[in-house]
Short mmCIF file of C-alpha atoms in Angstrom, two decimals:
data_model
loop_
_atom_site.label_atom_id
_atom_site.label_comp_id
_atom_site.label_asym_id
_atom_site.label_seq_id
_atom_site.Cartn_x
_atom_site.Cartn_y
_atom_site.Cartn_z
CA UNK A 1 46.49 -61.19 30.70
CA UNK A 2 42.70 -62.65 30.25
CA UNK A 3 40.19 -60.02 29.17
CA UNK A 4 37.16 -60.98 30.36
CA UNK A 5 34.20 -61.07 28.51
CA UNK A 6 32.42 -58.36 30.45
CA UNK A 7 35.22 -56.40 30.10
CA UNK A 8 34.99 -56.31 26.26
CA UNK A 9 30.97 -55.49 26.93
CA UNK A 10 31.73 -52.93 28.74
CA UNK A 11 34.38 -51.40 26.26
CA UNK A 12 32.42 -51.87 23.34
CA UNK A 13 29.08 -50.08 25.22
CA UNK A 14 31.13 -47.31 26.35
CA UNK A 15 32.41 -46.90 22.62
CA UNK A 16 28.96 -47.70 21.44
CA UNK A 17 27.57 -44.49 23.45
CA UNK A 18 30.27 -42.05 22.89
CA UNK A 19 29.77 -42.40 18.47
CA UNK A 20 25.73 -42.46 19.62
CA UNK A 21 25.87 -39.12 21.77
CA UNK A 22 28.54 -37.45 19.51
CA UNK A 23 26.90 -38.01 15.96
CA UNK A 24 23.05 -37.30 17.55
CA UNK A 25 24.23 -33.51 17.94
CA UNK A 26 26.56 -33.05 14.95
CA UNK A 27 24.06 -33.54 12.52
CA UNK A 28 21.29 -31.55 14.49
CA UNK A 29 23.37 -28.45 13.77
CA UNK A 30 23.32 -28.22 9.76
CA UNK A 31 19.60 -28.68 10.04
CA UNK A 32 19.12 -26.06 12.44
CA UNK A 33 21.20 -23.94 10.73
CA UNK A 34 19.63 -24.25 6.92
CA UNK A 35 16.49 -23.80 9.11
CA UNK A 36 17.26 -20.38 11.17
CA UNK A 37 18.83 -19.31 7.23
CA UNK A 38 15.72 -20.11 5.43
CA UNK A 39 13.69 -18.07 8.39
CA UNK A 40 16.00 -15.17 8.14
CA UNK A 41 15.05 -15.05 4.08
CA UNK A 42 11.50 -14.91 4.82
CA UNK A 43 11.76 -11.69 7.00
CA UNK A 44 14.34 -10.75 4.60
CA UNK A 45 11.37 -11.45 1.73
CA UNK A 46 8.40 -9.93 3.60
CA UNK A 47 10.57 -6.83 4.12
CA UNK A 48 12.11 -6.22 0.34
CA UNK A 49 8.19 -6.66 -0.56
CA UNK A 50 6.71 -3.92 2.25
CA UNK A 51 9.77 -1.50 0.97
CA UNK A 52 8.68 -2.31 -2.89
CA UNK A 53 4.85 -1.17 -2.04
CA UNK A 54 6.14 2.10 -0.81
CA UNK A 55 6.40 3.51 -4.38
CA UNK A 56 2.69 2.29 -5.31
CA UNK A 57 1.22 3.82 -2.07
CA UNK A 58 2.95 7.25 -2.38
CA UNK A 59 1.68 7.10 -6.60
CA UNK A 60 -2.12 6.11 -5.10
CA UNK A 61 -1.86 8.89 -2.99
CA UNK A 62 -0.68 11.36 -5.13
CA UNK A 63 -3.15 10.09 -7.75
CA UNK A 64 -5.64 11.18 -4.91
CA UNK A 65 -4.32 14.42 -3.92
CA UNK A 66 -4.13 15.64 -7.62
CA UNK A 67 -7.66 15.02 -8.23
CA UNK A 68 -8.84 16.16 -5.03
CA UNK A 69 -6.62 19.87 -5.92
CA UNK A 70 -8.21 19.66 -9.36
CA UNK A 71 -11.66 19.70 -7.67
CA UNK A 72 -10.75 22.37 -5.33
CA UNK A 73 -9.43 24.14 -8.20
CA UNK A 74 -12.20 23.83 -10.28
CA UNK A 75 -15.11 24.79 -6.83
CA UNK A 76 -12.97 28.07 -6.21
CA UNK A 77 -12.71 29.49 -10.20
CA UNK A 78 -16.54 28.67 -10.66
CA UNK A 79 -17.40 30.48 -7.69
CA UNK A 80 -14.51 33.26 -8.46
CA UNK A 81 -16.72 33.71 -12.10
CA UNK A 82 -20.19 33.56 -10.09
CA UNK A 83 -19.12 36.01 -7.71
CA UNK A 84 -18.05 38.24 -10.99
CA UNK A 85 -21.46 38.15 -13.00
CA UNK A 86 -23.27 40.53 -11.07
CA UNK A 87 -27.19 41.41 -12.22
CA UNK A 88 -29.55 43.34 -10.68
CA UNK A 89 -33.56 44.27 -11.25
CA UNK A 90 -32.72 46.67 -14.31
CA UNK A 91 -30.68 43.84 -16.12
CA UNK A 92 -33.22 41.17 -15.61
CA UNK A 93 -34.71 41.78 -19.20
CA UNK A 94 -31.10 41.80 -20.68
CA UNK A 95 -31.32 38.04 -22.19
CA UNK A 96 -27.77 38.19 -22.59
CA UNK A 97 -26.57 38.85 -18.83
CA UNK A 98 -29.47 36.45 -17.30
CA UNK A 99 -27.45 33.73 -19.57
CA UNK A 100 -24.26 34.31 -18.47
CA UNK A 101 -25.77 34.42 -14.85
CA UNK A 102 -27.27 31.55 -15.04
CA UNK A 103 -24.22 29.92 -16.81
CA UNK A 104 -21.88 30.73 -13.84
CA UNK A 105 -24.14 29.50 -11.67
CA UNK A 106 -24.53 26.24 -13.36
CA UNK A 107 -20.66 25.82 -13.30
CA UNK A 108 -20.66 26.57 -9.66
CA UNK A 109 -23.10 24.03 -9.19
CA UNK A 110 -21.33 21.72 -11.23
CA UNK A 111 -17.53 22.16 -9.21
CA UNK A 112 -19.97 22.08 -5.89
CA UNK A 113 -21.65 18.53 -7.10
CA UNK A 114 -17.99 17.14 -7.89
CA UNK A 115 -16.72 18.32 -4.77
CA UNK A 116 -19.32 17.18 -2.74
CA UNK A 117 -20.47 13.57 -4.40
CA UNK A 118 -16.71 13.52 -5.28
CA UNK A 119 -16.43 9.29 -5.13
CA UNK A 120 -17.71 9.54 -8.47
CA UNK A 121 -14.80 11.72 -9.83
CA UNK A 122 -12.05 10.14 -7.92
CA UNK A 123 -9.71 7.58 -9.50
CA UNK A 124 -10.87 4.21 -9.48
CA UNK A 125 -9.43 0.81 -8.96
CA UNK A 126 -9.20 0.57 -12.88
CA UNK A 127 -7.28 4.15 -12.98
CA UNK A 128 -4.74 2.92 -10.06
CA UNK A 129 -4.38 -0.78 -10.28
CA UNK A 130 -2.04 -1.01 -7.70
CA UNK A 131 -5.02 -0.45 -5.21
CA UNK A 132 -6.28 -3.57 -4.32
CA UNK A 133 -3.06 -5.14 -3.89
CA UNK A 134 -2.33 -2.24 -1.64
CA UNK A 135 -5.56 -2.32 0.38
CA UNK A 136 -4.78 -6.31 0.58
CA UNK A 137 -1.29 -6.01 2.04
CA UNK A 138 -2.19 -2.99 4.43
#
């Protein structure tokens, strides 16, 4: 019973690949799988934060719509009292009916000038400050 010496080479290479091979892919798979987990959070994360803006968008738009019915509001009761203050030729020396003419008319004019140049009346970034971080993350 001699063992040769190749023998024992060959033995202790075949022994030598088989722990190389088996322990290369054994510790591949925690990595991988702390890896796909850690993915997974971060499309977990981006979604949890896209569902939390829906609150602050549906707020900015309601924000909006108010003021914009407010406006609408205000155009169709100015021109309701204009259309009421009637005066004709025989009332034009009646200082107290050309007033009140002229003051629904100047109301009308007013509601018309909001509705119209309405960027000026509509809430700001420093009325809703959820704006710009909505705007940024559209």
């Amino acid at each position: 019973m001699t063992i040769s010496f190749s023998m024992i080479r060959t033995a202790f290479a075949a022994i030598l690949l088989s722990l190389t091979v088996s322990a290369c892919g054994y510790n591949a798979i925690p990595t991988a799988e702390e890896q796909a987990k850690a993915k997974w959070a971060d499309v977990q994360n981006n979604y949890q934060r896209r569902a939390d803006l829906i609150p602050n968008l549906v707020a900015t738009v309601q924000g909006y719509a108010k003021q914009e019915k407010d406006v609408l509001i205000a155009v169709v009761e100015a021109r309701a009292k204009a259309t009421q203050v009637k005066i004709d030729v025989s009332q034009l020396s009646d200082p107290e009916k050309l007033k009140q003419f002229q003051d629904a008319q100047n109301q009308l004019s007013g509601a018309l000038g909001r509705a119209v140049g309405g960027q000026r009346e509509l809430p700001g970034p420093e009325v809703q400050p959820e704006l710009p971080r909505l705007a940024v993350s559209a």
